[in-house]
């Protein structure tokens, strides 16, 4: 085992020297750390866009996992929401750390601000132009007539917390809006397991902005980054839950076994979340044929 230890030490040494392991590395805590070899999220893409104010700040860097999560979730949201795009505000600055202006966290490439989906005064879909502060009834306080689109924002949260690309630890959000999302989820018969996970993930932070004008997503450290000093703050429960899920490969096999014309069925692959993941596996069958195994494992 000594060679293994030696190899690990050399790798850690390389990271210290800036050579890295060929992927992004999130180092330290979200509010005291930095980002090495981060990826820049383009200003627009399939299903998402940013606005001038955030483009100019250039806090657009994240870990591989975060950027993968954002582009994938935006792409999947586009299948449900065709008339407006997801508006992505700040990630981290290049290199992260305290250079990130306007934020206390956002230092390690694992945080991103997203705008709520909105509707205008006539109830029509409205692609967010800027952050608007919402009151407890989810209506803008600035007289613009805008309101949070609860069903679409719930759909976004659901995509985030079930995404295979990265495990989401927190979706920071104004409590009254979170309550509305959860009520909507219950009313529309979303699976109990998804609602339970949403309850654990949605949180109005006690020590910072109450997030009444945007939502803030934080992902867990990847296992590889943890070895380089990435530190998660707060409960690890959701990560353990995600790691206990069947692997993408098992889900794909189960989906294939349950496909029409399949010779036999595979026992054991039941449960709401499994069914949700099977849809992802099914999409892979018809689409890209192969989804890479979750990188954070
Ligand atoms: Zn934020």
mmCIF file of C-alpha atoms and ligand atoms in Angstrom:
data_model
loop_
_atom_site.group_PDB
_atom_site.id
_atom_site.type_symbol
_atom_site.label_atom_id
_atom_site.label_comp_id
_atom_site.label_asym_id
_atom_site.label_seq_id
_atom_site.Cartn_x
_atom_site.Cartn_y
_atom_site.Cartn_z
ATOM 1 C CA UNK A 1 0.000 0.000 0.000
ATOM 2 C CA UNK A 2 2.967 2.293 0.369
ATOM 3 C CA UNK A 3 3.098 3.082 -3.339
ATOM 4 C CA UNK A 4 -0.545 4.136 -3.152
ATOM 5 C CA UNK A 5 0.199 6.566 -0.365
ATOM 6 C CA UNK A 6 3.178 7.858 -2.278
ATOM 7 C CA UNK A 7 1.092 8.315 -5.409
ATOM 8 C CA UNK A 8 -1.560 10.180 -3.419
ATOM 9 C CA UNK A 9 1.090 12.448 -1.918
ATOM 10 C CA UNK A 10 2.546 13.167 -5.331
ATOM 11 C CA UNK A 11 -0.884 13.974 -6.697
ATOM 12 C CA UNK A 12 -1.580 16.296 -3.784
ATOM 13 C CA UNK A 13 1.791 17.900 -4.355
ATOM 14 C CA UNK A 14 1.022 18.420 -8.022
ATOM 15 C CA UNK A 15 -2.256 20.070 -7.116
ATOM 16 C CA UNK A 16 -0.363 22.391 -4.822
ATOM 17 C CA UNK A 17 1.991 23.262 -7.669
ATOM 18 C CA UNK A 18 -0.962 23.950 -9.936
ATOM 19 C CA UNK A 19 -0.601 20.899 -12.127
ATOM 20 C CA UNK A 20 -3.872 19.470 -10.886
ATOM 21 C CA UNK A 21 -5.409 16.202 -11.998
ATOM 22 C CA UNK A 22 -6.731 17.444 -15.313
ATOM 23 C CA UNK A 23 -10.116 18.393 -13.892
ATOM 24 C CA UNK A 24 -11.382 21.273 -11.793
ATOM 25 C CA UNK A 25 -10.622 21.253 -8.081
ATOM 26 C CA UNK A 26 -12.777 22.957 -5.479
ATOM 27 C CA UNK A 27 -10.630 23.697 -2.439
ATOM 28 C CA UNK A 28 -11.824 24.681 1.027
ATOM 29 C CA UNK A 29 -15.212 25.948 2.196
ATOM 30 C CA UNK A 30 -17.754 27.786 0.045
ATOM 31 C CA UNK A 31 -17.046 30.958 2.042
ATOM 32 C CA UNK A 32 -13.303 30.414 2.426
ATOM 33 C CA UNK A 33 -11.632 28.618 -0.419
ATOM 34 C CA UNK A 34 -10.717 28.767 -4.065
ATOM 35 C CA UNK A 35 -11.222 27.090 -7.401
ATOM 36 C CA UNK A 36 -8.493 25.555 -9.499
ATOM 37 C CA UNK A 37 -8.917 24.880 -13.226
ATOM 38 C CA UNK A 38 -12.568 25.925 -13.134
ATOM 39 C CA UNK A 39 -14.755 25.848 -16.228
ATOM 40 C CA UNK A 40 -16.368 28.986 -17.603
ATOM 41 C CA UNK A 41 -20.090 28.640 -18.256
ATOM 42 C CA UNK A 42 -20.793 30.231 -21.655
ATOM 43 C CA UNK A 43 -23.061 33.288 -21.611
ATOM 44 C CA UNK A 44 -25.821 31.393 -23.353
ATOM 45 C CA UNK A 45 -26.578 27.885 -24.448
ATOM 46 C CA UNK A 46 -29.251 25.275 -24.876
ATOM 47 C CA UNK A 47 -31.997 26.527 -22.576
ATOM 48 C CA UNK A 48 -30.096 29.107 -20.551
ATOM 49 C CA UNK A 49 -28.890 32.671 -20.811
ATOM 50 C CA UNK A 50 -27.295 35.280 -18.600
ATOM 51 C CA UNK A 51 -27.820 39.035 -18.452
ATOM 52 C CA UNK A 52 -25.358 41.836 -19.063
ATOM 53 C CA UNK A 53 -24.854 42.656 -15.384
ATOM 54 C CA UNK A 54 -23.618 39.150 -14.587
ATOM 55 C CA UNK A 55 -21.760 38.734 -17.855
ATOM 56 C CA UNK A 56 -19.758 41.879 -17.047
ATOM 57 C CA UNK A 57 -18.921 40.742 -13.514
ATOM 58 C CA UNK A 58 -17.520 37.536 -15.042
ATOM 59 C CA UNK A 59 -18.297 35.424 -11.995
ATOM 60 C CA UNK A 60 -19.009 32.600 -14.414
ATOM 61 C CA UNK A 61 -16.675 29.850 -13.291
ATOM 62 C CA UNK A 62 -17.589 26.570 -11.644
ATOM 63 C CA UNK A 63 -16.323 23.069 -11.122
ATOM 64 C CA UNK A 64 -16.766 20.582 -13.959
ATOM 65 C CA UNK A 65 -19.616 19.071 -11.985
ATOM 66 C CA UNK A 66 -21.462 22.357 -11.433
ATOM 67 C CA UNK A 67 -21.206 23.434 -15.075
ATOM 68 C CA UNK A 68 -22.272 19.946 -16.155
ATOM 69 C CA UNK A 69 -25.252 20.164 -13.797
ATOM 70 C CA UNK A 70 -26.284 23.600 -15.080
ATOM 71 C CA UNK A 71 -26.063 22.830 -18.766
ATOM 72 C CA UNK A 72 -27.823 19.478 -18.325
ATOM 73 C CA UNK A 73 -30.618 20.834 -16.134
ATOM 74 C CA UNK A 74 -31.136 23.795 -18.502
ATOM 75 C CA UNK A 75 -31.327 21.378 -21.411
ATOM 76 C CA UNK A 76 -33.894 19.206 -19.650
ATOM 77 C CA UNK A 77 -35.928 22.254 -18.568
ATOM 78 C CA UNK A 78 -36.095 23.252 -22.215
ATOM 79 C CA UNK A 79 -38.126 20.125 -22.798
ATOM 80 C CA UNK A 80 -40.737 21.468 -20.373
ATOM 81 C CA UNK A 81 -40.428 25.236 -20.810
ATOM 82 C CA UNK A 82 -40.055 26.384 -24.390
ATOM 83 C CA UNK A 83 -40.999 30.068 -24.253
ATOM 84 C CA UNK A 84 -38.369 31.375 -21.830
ATOM 85 C CA UNK A 85 -34.860 30.399 -20.830
ATOM 86 C CA UNK A 86 -33.365 29.709 -17.450
ATOM 87 C CA UNK A 87 -31.477 32.833 -16.383
ATOM 88 C CA UNK A 88 -28.158 32.053 -14.707
ATOM 89 C CA UNK A 89 -26.625 34.778 -12.525
ATOM 90 C CA UNK A 90 -23.289 34.529 -10.676
ATOM 91 C CA UNK A 91 -21.171 31.427 -10.232
ATOM 92 C CA UNK A 92 -17.604 31.972 -8.928
ATOM 93 C CA UNK A 93 -14.862 34.215 -10.257
ATOM 94 C CA UNK A 94 -11.940 32.784 -12.175
ATOM 95 C CA UNK A 95 -9.920 31.040 -9.510
ATOM 96 C CA UNK A 96 -12.642 31.663 -6.953
ATOM 97 C CA UNK A 97 -11.553 32.919 -3.549
ATOM 98 C CA UNK A 98 -12.196 36.341 -2.135
ATOM 99 C CA UNK A 99 -11.899 37.885 -5.560
ATOM 100 C CA UNK A 100 -15.552 36.992 -5.995
ATOM 101 C CA UNK A 101 -17.252 40.331 -5.596
ATOM 102 C CA UNK A 102 -20.801 40.647 -4.237
ATOM 103 C CA UNK A 103 -20.821 37.309 -2.418
ATOM 104 C CA UNK A 104 -19.637 35.835 0.833
ATOM 105 C CA UNK A 105 -19.760 32.296 -0.475
ATOM 106 C CA UNK A 106 -19.361 31.482 -4.195
ATOM 107 C CA UNK A 107 -15.624 31.023 -3.545
ATOM 108 C CA UNK A 108 -15.062 27.420 -4.597
ATOM 109 C CA UNK A 109 -16.997 26.921 -7.822
ATOM 110 C CA UNK A 110 -19.817 24.989 -6.179
ATOM 111 C CA UNK A 111 -22.343 27.831 -5.856
ATOM 112 C CA UNK A 112 -24.593 29.369 -8.467
ATOM 113 C CA UNK A 113 -27.440 31.878 -8.394
ATOM 114 C CA UNK A 114 -30.476 31.251 -10.589
ATOM 115 C CA UNK A 115 -33.452 33.476 -11.202
ATOM 116 C CA UNK A 116 -36.937 32.302 -10.389
ATOM 117 C CA UNK A 117 -39.134 31.546 -13.380
ATOM 118 C CA UNK A 118 -41.555 34.449 -13.676
ATOM 119 C CA UNK A 119 -44.878 35.553 -15.142
ATOM 120 C CA UNK A 120 -45.881 39.097 -16.014
ATOM 121 C CA UNK A 121 -48.912 41.067 -14.828
ATOM 122 C CA UNK A 122 -51.053 39.350 -17.478
ATOM 123 C CA UNK A 123 -49.962 35.914 -16.391
ATOM 124 C CA UNK A 124 -47.810 35.446 -19.472
ATOM 125 C CA UNK A 125 -44.386 33.747 -19.226
ATOM 126 C CA UNK A 126 -41.670 36.334 -18.686
ATOM 127 C CA UNK A 127 -37.966 35.706 -19.179
ATOM 128 C CA UNK A 128 -36.343 37.371 -16.160
ATOM 129 C CA UNK A 129 -34.580 40.630 -17.043
ATOM 130 C CA UNK A 130 -33.149 41.187 -13.578
ATOM 131 C CA UNK A 131 -33.570 40.133 -9.972
ATOM 132 C CA UNK A 132 -36.906 41.255 -8.516
ATOM 133 C CA UNK A 133 -37.665 41.030 -4.814
ATOM 134 C CA UNK A 134 -40.794 38.982 -4.133
ATOM 135 C CA UNK A 135 -43.173 39.225 -1.192
ATOM 136 C CA UNK A 136 -44.568 36.222 0.738
ATOM 137 C CA UNK A 137 -47.316 35.823 -1.874
ATOM 138 C CA UNK A 138 -44.591 35.508 -4.542
ATOM 139 C CA UNK A 139 -45.449 38.847 -6.172
ATOM 140 C CA UNK A 140 -42.778 41.428 -6.948
ATOM 141 C CA UNK A 141 -42.645 44.312 -4.481
ATOM 142 C CA UNK A 142 -41.478 46.787 -7.139
ATOM 143 C CA UNK A 143 -44.860 47.296 -8.796
ATOM 144 C CA UNK A 144 -43.768 45.531 -11.979
ATOM 145 C CA UNK A 145 -46.660 43.090 -11.676
ATOM 146 C CA UNK A 146 -44.268 40.174 -11.964
ATOM 147 C CA UNK A 147 -44.829 36.995 -9.987
ATOM 148 C CA UNK A 148 -42.871 33.807 -9.406
ATOM 149 C CA UNK A 149 -44.031 31.031 -11.718
ATOM 150 C CA UNK A 150 -44.472 28.385 -9.038
ATOM 151 C CA UNK A 151 -45.019 25.301 -11.245
ATOM 152 C CA UNK A 152 -41.982 26.047 -13.385
ATOM 153 C CA UNK A 153 -39.769 26.923 -10.439
ATOM 154 C CA UNK A 154 -40.827 23.670 -8.776
ATOM 155 C CA UNK A 155 -39.932 21.806 -11.980
ATOM 156 C CA UNK A 156 -36.496 23.431 -11.819
ATOM 157 C CA UNK A 157 -35.980 22.415 -8.193
ATOM 158 C CA UNK A 158 -37.072 18.868 -9.004
ATOM 159 C CA UNK A 159 -34.594 18.676 -11.878
ATOM 160 C CA UNK A 160 -31.817 20.013 -9.663
ATOM 161 C CA UNK A 161 -32.339 17.625 -6.775
ATOM 162 C CA UNK A 162 -32.701 14.538 -8.962
ATOM 163 C CA UNK A 163 -29.970 15.382 -11.491
ATOM 164 C CA UNK A 164 -27.412 12.615 -12.026
ATOM 165 C CA UNK A 165 -24.641 15.095 -12.854
ATOM 166 C CA UNK A 166 -23.973 16.340 -9.320
ATOM 167 C CA UNK A 167 -25.501 15.997 -5.859
ATOM 168 C CA UNK A 168 -27.171 19.221 -4.708
ATOM 169 C CA UNK A 169 -26.725 20.021 -1.025
ATOM 170 C CA UNK A 170 -28.759 23.206 -0.760
ATOM 171 C CA UNK A 171 -31.245 25.234 -2.735
ATOM 172 C CA UNK A 172 -31.351 28.441 -0.728
ATOM 173 C CA UNK A 173 -34.680 30.135 -1.179
ATOM 174 C CA UNK A 174 -37.088 32.537 0.506
ATOM 175 C CA UNK A 175 -39.148 30.386 2.872
ATOM 176 C CA UNK A 176 -42.656 31.509 1.733
ATOM 177 C CA UNK A 177 -41.758 30.737 -1.887
ATOM 178 C CA UNK A 178 -40.324 27.346 -0.919
ATOM 179 C CA UNK A 179 -43.607 26.582 0.871
ATOM 180 C CA UNK A 180 -45.541 27.419 -2.271
ATOM 181 C CA UNK A 181 -43.379 25.095 -4.327
ATOM 182 C CA UNK A 182 -43.881 22.245 -1.852
ATOM 183 C CA UNK A 183 -47.640 22.812 -1.746
ATOM 184 C CA UNK A 184 -47.713 22.751 -5.526
ATOM 185 C CA UNK A 185 -45.700 19.519 -5.570
ATOM 186 C CA UNK A 186 -48.105 17.890 -3.154
ATOM 187 C CA UNK A 187 -51.175 19.114 -5.003
ATOM 188 C CA UNK A 188 -49.918 17.753 -8.299
ATOM 189 C CA UNK A 189 -49.057 14.348 -6.878
ATOM 190 C CA UNK A 190 -45.279 14.439 -7.055
ATOM 191 C CA UNK A 191 -43.651 11.343 -5.491
ATOM 192 C CA UNK A 192 -43.287 11.511 -1.712
ATOM 193 C CA UNK A 193 -39.569 10.753 -1.951
ATOM 194 C CA UNK A 194 -38.971 13.749 -4.217
ATOM 195 C CA UNK A 195 -40.980 16.039 -1.929
ATOM 196 C CA UNK A 196 -39.108 14.729 1.109
ATOM 197 C CA UNK A 197 -35.799 15.438 -0.574
ATOM 198 C CA UNK A 198 -36.974 18.915 -1.575
ATOM 199 C CA UNK A 199 -37.923 19.655 2.046
ATOM 200 C CA UNK A 200 -34.382 18.820 3.133
ATOM 201 C CA UNK A 201 -32.749 20.766 0.312
ATOM 202 C CA UNK A 202 -34.806 23.962 0.279
ATOM 203 C CA UNK A 203 -33.684 26.366 2.959
ATOM 204 C CA UNK A 204 -33.793 30.032 3.751
ATOM 205 C CA UNK A 205 -30.363 30.762 5.185
ATOM 206 C CA UNK A 206 -30.418 32.279 8.629
ATOM 207 C CA UNK A 207 -27.176 34.181 8.312
ATOM 208 C CA UNK A 208 -27.341 35.937 4.948
ATOM 209 C CA UNK A 209 -29.684 37.345 2.354
ATOM 210 C CA UNK A 210 -33.075 35.732 2.487
ATOM 211 C CA UNK A 211 -33.066 34.939 -1.233
ATOM 212 C CA UNK A 212 -36.354 36.598 -2.052
ATOM 213 C CA UNK A 213 -35.002 37.696 -5.446
ATOM 214 C CA UNK A 214 -33.185 34.561 -6.612
ATOM 215 C CA UNK A 215 -32.394 31.030 -5.617
ATOM 216 C CA UNK A 216 -28.924 29.788 -4.800
ATOM 217 C CA UNK A 217 -27.757 26.251 -5.516
ATOM 218 C CA UNK A 218 -24.791 24.589 -3.824
ATOM 219 C CA UNK A 219 -23.430 21.173 -4.733
ATOM 220 C CA UNK A 220 -21.426 18.817 -2.546
ATOM 221 C CA UNK A 221 -17.698 18.337 -3.018
ATOM 222 C CA UNK A 222 -16.902 15.563 -5.462
ATOM 223 C CA UNK A 223 -15.043 12.643 -3.888
ATOM 224 C CA UNK A 224 -11.957 13.512 -5.941
ATOM 225 C CA UNK A 225 -12.012 17.157 -4.817
ATOM 226 C CA UNK A 226 -12.482 16.162 -1.182
ATOM 227 C CA UNK A 227 -9.133 14.416 -1.384
ATOM 228 C CA UNK A 228 -7.645 17.757 -2.447
ATOM 229 C CA UNK A 229 -9.166 19.650 0.468
ATOM 230 C CA UNK A 230 -12.722 20.426 -0.618
ATOM 231 C CA UNK A 231 -14.852 20.920 2.510
ATOM 232 C CA UNK A 232 -18.612 20.541 2.798
ATOM 233 C CA UNK A 233 -20.356 22.578 5.480
ATOM 234 C CA UNK A 234 -23.611 21.278 6.935
ATOM 235 C CA UNK A 235 -25.502 18.004 6.698
ATOM 236 C CA UNK A 236 -24.102 15.185 4.569
ATOM 237 C CA UNK A 237 -27.382 13.279 4.624
ATOM 238 C CA UNK A 238 -28.407 14.088 1.061
ATOM 239 C CA UNK A 239 -25.051 12.988 -0.315
ATOM 240 C CA UNK A 240 -25.379 9.650 1.480
ATOM 241 C CA UNK A 241 -28.880 9.322 0.056
ATOM 242 C CA UNK A 242 -27.643 9.991 -3.472
ATOM 243 C CA UNK A 243 -24.755 7.579 -3.121
ATOM 244 C CA UNK A 244 -27.164 4.869 -2.020
ATOM 245 C CA UNK A 245 -29.112 5.188 -5.254
ATOM 246 C CA UNK A 246 -28.606 2.490 -7.866
ATOM 247 C CA UNK A 247 -25.852 3.291 -10.320
ATOM 248 C CA UNK A 248 -26.705 4.676 -13.743
ATOM 249 C CA UNK A 249 -25.711 1.344 -15.214
ATOM 250 C CA UNK A 250 -28.135 -0.587 -13.005
ATOM 251 C CA UNK A 251 -30.895 1.892 -13.822
ATOM 252 C CA UNK A 252 -30.180 1.548 -17.534
ATOM 253 C CA UNK A 253 -30.258 -2.239 -17.270
ATOM 254 C CA UNK A 254 -33.542 -2.076 -15.366
ATOM 255 C CA UNK A 255 -35.039 0.292 -17.955
ATOM 256 C CA UNK A 256 -33.983 -2.036 -20.755
ATOM 257 C CA UNK A 257 -35.376 -5.041 -18.912
ATOM 258 C CA UNK A 258 -38.721 -3.241 -18.535
ATOM 259 C CA UNK A 259 -38.800 -2.011 -22.112
ATOM 260 C CA UNK A 260 -41.540 -3.456 -24.360
ATOM 261 C CA UNK A 261 -40.414 -6.743 -25.810
ATOM 262 C CA UNK A 262 -37.872 -7.351 -23.085
ATOM 263 C CA UNK A 263 -37.633 -11.080 -22.365
ATOM 264 C CA UNK A 264 -37.702 -10.865 -18.574
ATOM 265 C CA UNK A 265 -38.200 -8.264 -15.937
ATOM 266 C CA UNK A 266 -35.639 -7.368 -13.328
ATOM 267 C CA UNK A 267 -36.874 -7.546 -9.761
ATOM 268 C CA UNK A 268 -35.832 -5.042 -7.169
ATOM 269 C CA UNK A 269 -35.845 -1.873 -9.220
ATOM 270 C CA UNK A 270 -38.841 -0.219 -7.661
ATOM 271 C CA UNK A 271 -39.586 3.015 -5.871
ATOM 272 C CA UNK A 272 -40.427 6.517 -6.944
ATOM 273 C CA UNK A 273 -36.892 7.797 -7.232
ATOM 274 C CA UNK A 274 -35.793 4.742 -9.149
ATOM 275 C CA UNK A 275 -38.668 5.326 -11.534
ATOM 276 C CA UNK A 276 -37.526 8.922 -11.919
ATOM 277 C CA UNK A 277 -33.983 7.848 -12.664
ATOM 278 C CA UNK A 278 -35.222 5.171 -15.050
ATOM 279 C CA UNK A 279 -36.651 7.963 -17.165
ATOM 280 C CA UNK A 280 -33.135 9.363 -17.444
ATOM 281 C CA UNK A 281 -31.830 5.934 -18.404
ATOM 282 C CA UNK A 282 -34.652 5.580 -20.918
ATOM 283 C CA UNK A 283 -33.773 8.909 -22.490
ATOM 284 C CA UNK A 284 -30.219 7.682 -22.794
ATOM 285 C CA UNK A 285 -31.411 4.635 -24.673
ATOM 286 C CA UNK A 286 -33.221 6.728 -27.247
ATOM 287 C CA UNK A 287 -30.749 9.585 -27.304
ATOM 288 C CA UNK A 288 -27.053 9.589 -26.612
ATOM 289 C CA UNK A 289 -26.946 5.813 -26.035
ATOM 290 C CA UNK A 290 -24.596 6.253 -23.153
ATOM 291 C CA UNK A 291 -24.447 8.544 -20.182
ATOM 292 C CA UNK A 292 -21.130 8.713 -18.369
ATOM 293 C CA UNK A 293 -21.177 7.395 -14.862
ATOM 294 C CA UNK A 294 -21.646 10.082 -12.315
ATOM 295 C CA UNK A 295 -18.358 11.864 -12.073
ATOM 296 C CA UNK A 296 -18.774 12.709 -8.409
ATOM 297 C CA UNK A 297 -18.604 9.091 -7.371
HETATM 298 ZN ZN1 LIG B 1 -25.674 33.136 -4.197
#
